[in-house]
Short mmCIF file of C-alpha atoms in Angstrom, two decimals:
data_model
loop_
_atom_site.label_atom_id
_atom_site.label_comp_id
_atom_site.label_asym_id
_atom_site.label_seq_id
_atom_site.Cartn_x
_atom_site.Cartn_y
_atom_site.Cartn_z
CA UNK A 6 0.00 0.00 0.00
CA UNK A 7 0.95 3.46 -0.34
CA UNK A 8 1.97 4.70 2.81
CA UNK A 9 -0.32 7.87 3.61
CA UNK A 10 -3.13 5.45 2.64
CA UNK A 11 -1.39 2.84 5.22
CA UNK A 12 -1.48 5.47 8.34
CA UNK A 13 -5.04 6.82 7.40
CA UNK A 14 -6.16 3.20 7.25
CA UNK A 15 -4.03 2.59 10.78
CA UNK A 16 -5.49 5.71 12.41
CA UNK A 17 -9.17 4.48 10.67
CA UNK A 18 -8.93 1.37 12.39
CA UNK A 19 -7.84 3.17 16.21
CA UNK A 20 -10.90 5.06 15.67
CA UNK A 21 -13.12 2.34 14.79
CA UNK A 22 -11.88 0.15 17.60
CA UNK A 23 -12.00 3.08 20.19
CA UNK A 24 -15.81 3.33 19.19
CA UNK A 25 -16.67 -0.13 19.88
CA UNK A 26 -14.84 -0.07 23.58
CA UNK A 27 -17.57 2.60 23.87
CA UNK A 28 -20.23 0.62 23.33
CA UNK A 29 -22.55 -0.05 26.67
CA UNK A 30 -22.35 -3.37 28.35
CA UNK A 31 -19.04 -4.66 26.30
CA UNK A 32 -18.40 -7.90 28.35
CA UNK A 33 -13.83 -8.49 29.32
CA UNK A 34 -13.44 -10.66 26.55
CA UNK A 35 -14.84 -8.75 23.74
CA UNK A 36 -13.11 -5.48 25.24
CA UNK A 37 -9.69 -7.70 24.65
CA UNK A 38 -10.61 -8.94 21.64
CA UNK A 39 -11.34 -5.21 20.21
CA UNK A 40 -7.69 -3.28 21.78
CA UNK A 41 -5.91 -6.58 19.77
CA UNK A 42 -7.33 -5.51 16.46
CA UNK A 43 -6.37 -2.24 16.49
CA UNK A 44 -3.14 -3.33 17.90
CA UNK A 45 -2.16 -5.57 15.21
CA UNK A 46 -2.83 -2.48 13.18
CA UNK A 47 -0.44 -0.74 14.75
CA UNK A 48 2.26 -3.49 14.33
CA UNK A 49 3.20 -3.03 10.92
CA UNK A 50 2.81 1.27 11.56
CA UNK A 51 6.58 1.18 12.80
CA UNK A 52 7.78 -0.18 9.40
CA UNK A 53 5.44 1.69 7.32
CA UNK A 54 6.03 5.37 9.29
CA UNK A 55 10.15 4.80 9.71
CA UNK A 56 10.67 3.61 6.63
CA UNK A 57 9.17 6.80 5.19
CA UNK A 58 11.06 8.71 7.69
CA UNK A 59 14.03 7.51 6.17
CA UNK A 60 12.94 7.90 2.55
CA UNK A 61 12.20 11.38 3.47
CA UNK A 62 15.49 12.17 5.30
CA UNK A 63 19.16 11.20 4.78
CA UNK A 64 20.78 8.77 6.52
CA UNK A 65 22.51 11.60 8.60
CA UNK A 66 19.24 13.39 9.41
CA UNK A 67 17.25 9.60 10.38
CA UNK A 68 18.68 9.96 14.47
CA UNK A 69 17.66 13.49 14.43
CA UNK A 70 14.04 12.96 13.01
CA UNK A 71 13.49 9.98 14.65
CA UNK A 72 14.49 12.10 17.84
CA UNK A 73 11.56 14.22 17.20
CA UNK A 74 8.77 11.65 17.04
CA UNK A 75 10.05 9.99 20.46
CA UNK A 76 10.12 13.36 22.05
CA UNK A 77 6.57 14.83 20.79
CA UNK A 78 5.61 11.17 21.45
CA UNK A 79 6.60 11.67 25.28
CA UNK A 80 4.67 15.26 24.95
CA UNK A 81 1.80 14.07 23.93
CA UNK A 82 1.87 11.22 26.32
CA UNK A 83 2.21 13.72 28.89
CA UNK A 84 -0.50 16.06 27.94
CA UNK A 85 -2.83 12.43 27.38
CA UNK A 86 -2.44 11.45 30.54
CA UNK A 87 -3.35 14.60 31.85
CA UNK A 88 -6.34 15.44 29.19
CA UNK A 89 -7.80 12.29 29.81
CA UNK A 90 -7.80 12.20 33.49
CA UNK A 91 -9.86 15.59 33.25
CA UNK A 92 -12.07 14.22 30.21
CA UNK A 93 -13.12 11.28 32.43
CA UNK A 94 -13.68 13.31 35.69
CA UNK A 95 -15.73 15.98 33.68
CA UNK A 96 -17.41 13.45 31.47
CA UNK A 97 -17.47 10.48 31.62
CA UNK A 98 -14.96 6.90 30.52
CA UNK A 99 -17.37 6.66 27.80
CA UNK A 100 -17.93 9.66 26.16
CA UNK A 101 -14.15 10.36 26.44
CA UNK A 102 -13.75 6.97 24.00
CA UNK A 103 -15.99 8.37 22.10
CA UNK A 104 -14.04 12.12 21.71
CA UNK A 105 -10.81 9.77 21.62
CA UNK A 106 -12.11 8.18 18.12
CA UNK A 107 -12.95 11.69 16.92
CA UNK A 108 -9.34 12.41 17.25
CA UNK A 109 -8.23 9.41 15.53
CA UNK A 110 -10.57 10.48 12.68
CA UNK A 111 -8.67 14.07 12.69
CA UNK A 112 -5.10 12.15 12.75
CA UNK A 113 -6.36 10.45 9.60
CA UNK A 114 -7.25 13.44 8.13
CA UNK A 115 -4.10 14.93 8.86
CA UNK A 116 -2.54 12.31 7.69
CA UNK A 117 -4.43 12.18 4.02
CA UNK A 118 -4.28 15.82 4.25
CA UNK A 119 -0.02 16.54 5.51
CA UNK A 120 1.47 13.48 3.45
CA UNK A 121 2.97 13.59 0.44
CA UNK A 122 1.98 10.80 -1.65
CA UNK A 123 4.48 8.06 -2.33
CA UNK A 124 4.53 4.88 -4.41
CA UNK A 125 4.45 1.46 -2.33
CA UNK A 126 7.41 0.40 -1.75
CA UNK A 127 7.04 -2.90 -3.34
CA UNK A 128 4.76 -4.61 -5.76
CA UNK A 129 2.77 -7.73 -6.50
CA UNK A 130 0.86 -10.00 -3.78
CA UNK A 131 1.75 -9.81 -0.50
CA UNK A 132 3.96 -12.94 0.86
CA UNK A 133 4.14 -14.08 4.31
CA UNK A 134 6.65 -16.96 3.24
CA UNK A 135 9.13 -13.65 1.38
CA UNK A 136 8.53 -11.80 4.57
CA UNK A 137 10.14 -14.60 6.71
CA UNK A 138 12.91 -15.06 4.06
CA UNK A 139 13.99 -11.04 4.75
CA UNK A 140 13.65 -11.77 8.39
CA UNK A 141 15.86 -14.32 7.90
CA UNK A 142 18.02 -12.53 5.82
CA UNK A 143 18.14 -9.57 8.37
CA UNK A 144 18.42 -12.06 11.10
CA UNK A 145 21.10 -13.83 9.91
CA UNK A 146 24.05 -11.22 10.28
CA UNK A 147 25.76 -10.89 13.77
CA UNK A 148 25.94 -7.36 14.44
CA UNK A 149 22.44 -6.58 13.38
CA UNK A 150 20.86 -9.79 15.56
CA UNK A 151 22.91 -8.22 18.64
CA UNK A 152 21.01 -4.48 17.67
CA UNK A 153 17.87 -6.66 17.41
CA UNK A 154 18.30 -8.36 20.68
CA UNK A 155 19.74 -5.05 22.64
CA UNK A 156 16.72 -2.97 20.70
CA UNK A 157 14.06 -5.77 21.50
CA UNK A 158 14.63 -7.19 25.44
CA UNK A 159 16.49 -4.86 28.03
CA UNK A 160 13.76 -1.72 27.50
CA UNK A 161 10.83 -4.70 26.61
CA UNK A 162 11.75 -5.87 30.43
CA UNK A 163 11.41 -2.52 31.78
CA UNK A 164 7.97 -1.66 30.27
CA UNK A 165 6.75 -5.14 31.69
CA UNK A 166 7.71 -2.53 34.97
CA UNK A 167 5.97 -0.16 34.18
CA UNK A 168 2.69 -1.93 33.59
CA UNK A 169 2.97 -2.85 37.21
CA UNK A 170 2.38 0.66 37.75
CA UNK A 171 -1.39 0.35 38.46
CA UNK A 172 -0.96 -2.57 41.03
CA UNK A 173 1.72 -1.26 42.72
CA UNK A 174 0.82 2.77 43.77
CA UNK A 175 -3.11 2.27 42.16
CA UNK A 176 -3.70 6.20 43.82
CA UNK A 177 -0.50 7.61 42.01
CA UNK A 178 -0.16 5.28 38.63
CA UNK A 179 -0.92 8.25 36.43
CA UNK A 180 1.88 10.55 38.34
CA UNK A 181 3.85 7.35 37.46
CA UNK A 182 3.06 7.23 33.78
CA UNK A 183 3.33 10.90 33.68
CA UNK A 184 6.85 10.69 35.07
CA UNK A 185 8.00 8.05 32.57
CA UNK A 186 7.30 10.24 29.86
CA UNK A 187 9.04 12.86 31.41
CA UNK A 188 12.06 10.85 31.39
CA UNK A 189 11.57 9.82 27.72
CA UNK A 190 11.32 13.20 26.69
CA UNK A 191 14.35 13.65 28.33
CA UNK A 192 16.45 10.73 26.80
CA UNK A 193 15.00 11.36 23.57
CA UNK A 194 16.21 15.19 23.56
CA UNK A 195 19.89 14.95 25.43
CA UNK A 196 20.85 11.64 22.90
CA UNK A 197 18.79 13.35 19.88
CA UNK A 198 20.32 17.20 20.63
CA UNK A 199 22.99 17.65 22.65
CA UNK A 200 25.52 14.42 22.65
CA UNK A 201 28.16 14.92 19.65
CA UNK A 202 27.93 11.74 17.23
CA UNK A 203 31.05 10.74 18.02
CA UNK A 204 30.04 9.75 21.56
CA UNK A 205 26.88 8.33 20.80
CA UNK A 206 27.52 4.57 20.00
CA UNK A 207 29.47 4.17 22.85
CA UNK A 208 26.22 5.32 25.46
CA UNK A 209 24.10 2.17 24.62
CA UNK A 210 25.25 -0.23 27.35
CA UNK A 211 25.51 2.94 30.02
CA UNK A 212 21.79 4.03 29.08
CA UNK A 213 20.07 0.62 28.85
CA UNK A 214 21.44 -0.23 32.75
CA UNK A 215 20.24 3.27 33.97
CA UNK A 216 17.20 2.17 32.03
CA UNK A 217 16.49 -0.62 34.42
CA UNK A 218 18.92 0.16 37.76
CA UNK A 219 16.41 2.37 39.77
CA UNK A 220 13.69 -0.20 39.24
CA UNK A 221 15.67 -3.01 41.73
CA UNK A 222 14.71 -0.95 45.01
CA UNK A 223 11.35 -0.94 44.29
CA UNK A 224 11.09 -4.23 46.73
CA UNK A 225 12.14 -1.61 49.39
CA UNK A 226 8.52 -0.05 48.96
CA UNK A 227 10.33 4.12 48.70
CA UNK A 228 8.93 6.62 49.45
CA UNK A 229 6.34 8.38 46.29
CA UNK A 230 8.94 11.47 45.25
CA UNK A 231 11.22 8.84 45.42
CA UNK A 232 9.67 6.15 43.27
CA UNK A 233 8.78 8.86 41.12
CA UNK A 234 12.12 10.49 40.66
CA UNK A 235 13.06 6.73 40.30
CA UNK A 236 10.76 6.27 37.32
CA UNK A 237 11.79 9.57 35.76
CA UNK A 238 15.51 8.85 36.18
CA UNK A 239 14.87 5.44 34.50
CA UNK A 240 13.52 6.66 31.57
CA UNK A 241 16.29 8.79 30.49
CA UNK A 242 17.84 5.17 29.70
CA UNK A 243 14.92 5.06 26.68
CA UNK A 244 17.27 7.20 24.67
CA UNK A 245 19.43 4.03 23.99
CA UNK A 246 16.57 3.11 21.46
CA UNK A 247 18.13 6.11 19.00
CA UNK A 248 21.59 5.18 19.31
CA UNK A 249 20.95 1.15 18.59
CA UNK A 250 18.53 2.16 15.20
CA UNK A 251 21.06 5.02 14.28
CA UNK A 252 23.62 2.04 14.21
CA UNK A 253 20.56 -0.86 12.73
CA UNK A 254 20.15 1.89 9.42
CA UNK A 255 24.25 1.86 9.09
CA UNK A 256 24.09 -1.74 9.22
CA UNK A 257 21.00 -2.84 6.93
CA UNK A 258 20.99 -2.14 2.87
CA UNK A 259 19.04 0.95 1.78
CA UNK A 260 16.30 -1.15 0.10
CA UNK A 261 15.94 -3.43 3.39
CA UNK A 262 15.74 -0.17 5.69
CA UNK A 263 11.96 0.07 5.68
CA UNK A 264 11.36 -3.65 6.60
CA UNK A 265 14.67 -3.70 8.85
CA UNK A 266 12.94 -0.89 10.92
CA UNK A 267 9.35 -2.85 11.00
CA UNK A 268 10.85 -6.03 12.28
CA UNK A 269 12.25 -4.17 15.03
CA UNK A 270 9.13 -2.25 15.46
CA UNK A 271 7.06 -5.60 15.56
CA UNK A 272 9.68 -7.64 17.99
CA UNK A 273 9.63 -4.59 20.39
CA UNK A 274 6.08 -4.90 20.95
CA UNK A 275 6.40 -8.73 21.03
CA UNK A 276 8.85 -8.18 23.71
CA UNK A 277 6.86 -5.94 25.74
CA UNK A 278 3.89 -7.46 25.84
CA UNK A 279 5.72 -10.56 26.71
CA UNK A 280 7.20 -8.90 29.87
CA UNK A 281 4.19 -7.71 30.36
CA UNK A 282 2.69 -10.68 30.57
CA UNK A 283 6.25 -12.13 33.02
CA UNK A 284 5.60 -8.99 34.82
CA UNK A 285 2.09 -9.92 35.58
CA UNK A 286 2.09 -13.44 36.42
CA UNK A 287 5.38 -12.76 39.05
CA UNK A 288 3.56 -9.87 40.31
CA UNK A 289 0.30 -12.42 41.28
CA UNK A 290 2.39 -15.37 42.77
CA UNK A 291 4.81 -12.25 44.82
CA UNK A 292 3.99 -8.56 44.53
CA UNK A 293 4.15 -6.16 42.28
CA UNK A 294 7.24 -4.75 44.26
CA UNK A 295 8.74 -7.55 44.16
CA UNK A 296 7.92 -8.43 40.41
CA UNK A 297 9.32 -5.07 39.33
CA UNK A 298 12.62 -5.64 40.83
CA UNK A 299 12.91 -9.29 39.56
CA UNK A 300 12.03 -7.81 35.94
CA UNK A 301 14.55 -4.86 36.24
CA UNK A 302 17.01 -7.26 37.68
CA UNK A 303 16.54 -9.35 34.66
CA UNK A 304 16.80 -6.55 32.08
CA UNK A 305 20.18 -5.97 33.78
CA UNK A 306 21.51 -9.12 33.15
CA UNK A 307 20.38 -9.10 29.64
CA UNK A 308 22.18 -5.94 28.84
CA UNK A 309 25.67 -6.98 30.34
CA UNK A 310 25.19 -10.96 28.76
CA UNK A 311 24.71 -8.61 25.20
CA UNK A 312 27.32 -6.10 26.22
CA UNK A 313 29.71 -9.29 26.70
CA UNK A 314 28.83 -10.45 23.84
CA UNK A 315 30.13 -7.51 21.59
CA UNK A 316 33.12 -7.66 23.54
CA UNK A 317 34.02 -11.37 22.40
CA UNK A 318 33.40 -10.19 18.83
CA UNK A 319 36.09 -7.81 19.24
CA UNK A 320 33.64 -5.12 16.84
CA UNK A 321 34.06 -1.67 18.23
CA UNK A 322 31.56 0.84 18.15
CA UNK A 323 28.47 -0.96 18.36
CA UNK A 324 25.87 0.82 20.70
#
């Protein structure tokens, strides 16, 4: 598909989902079954949107765009949380679904309206069996499956922390959230902005442990401007992310840069809702305190295992 006809067809489908979830009397299951569709949706928006990013920007300019996105990503998610905590106090959970779909409906607009229009990027029918074989292909050289694995686990563990947020402080989850973005944002505009380039590939392993370091305490129950300036702090680490694809782009052929960036789009996801899922079922047979620091703890041990790893393939400068 084109891709402005891909994102107003992804943003189409968010709005159509969000008006279902509206719908009176929706029983669990069917409220699961509706937030997958749109979520599979959304899986193949990270190849489609930075693929275009990088059609649209040089291979120099790709860290500094995709900087952008994660830090008006982080704004927005900071202004959402806010904007719908006062939508559902004024109004209601239901009409704010509702005025959430109407939004979606403007993105698509925007979308239709904003983009440029662009050829697809490849022809014929669609193959699952030649999508595997470029996985494969992708998948298949060292120093991109190490990118992969750093891009895909050590930050996947940490957001299966962060969905523990509800359980563990259910009066001050949204501060928590809030905070997290704040972090992001952070990350996303000190790696993006203001490190030289020269220093950047050498701040992946440093970023992904502060990433997932002030999570192990969290057993220690600490204090709320503590766990929040934990959370904050933690975030920062996100900033990795921009480094690692900065270094994924160097490594993958220009024609393979589109699907190179959805396959690490879609195994990101994977990953988190995975840990999600880890974070969940250790948080039910311990805590949530106690799950969070197992997860972070985890996430730790990933990151030094992968920073090893690189080290015993004596390849210097990988983030």
């Amino acid at each position: 598909m084109p891709p402005r006809a891909a994102l107003a067809g992804i943003s189409l489908a968010f709005a159509a989902g969000t008006t279902v979830l509206a719908l009176p009397g929706l029983p669990v299951w069917a409220v699961f079954a509706v937030v997958l569709v749109p979520g599979l949706a959304a899986s193949v928006g990270g190849g489609i949107r930075w693929g275009l990013l990088n059609e649209i920007l040089s291979k120099d300019g790709y860290l500094l765009g995709r900087s952008v996105f994660n830090m008006m990503s982080g704004v927005m998610q900071i202004a959402g949380y806010a904007t719908g905590g006062a939508l559902v106090a004024v109004l209601s959970p239901r009409v704010t679904l509702l005025v959430s779909a109407a939004l979606y409906l403007a993105a698509a607009l925007g979308v239709r309206a904003g983009l440029t229009r662009r050829p697809p990027r490849t022809s014929g029918r669609p193959s699952v069996s030649a999508t595997w074989r470029t996985n494969a292909l992708l998948w298949s050289s060292r120093p991109r499956r190490l990118v992969y694995l750093a891009l895909w686990i050590p930050n996947g563990l940490v957001v299966g922390c962060e969905s523990l947020y509800v359980s563990y402080a259910p009066s001050a989850a949204g501060t928590l959230f809030a905070c997290a973005a704040l972090g992001m944002l952070a990350g996303d505009v000190a790696v993006g902005r203001l490190i030289p380039p020269r220093l950047r590939p050498r701040l992946g392993t440093p970023l992904l442990l502060l990433l997932a370091a002030p999570y192990v305490p969290f057993f220690l129950h600490p204090a709320l401007p503590v766990t929040a300036a934990a959370v904050a702090l933690a975030s920062v680490g996100f900033g990795a992310s921009l480094a690692q694809q900065e270094r994924l782009v160097a490594l993958t052929p220009p024609d393979l840069a589109g699907h190179a960036l959805g396959l690490h789009s879609a195994g990101m996801l994977t990953m988190q809702g995975v840990a999600a899922f880890l974070a969940g079922t250790a948080a039910q047979l311990t805590s949530p305190a106690t799950a969070m620091t197992a997860i972070a703890t985890a996430s730790l041990a990933v990151t030094l295992a992968l920073a090893a790893a690189r080290a015993r393939s004596g390849r210097a400068g990988w983030p």
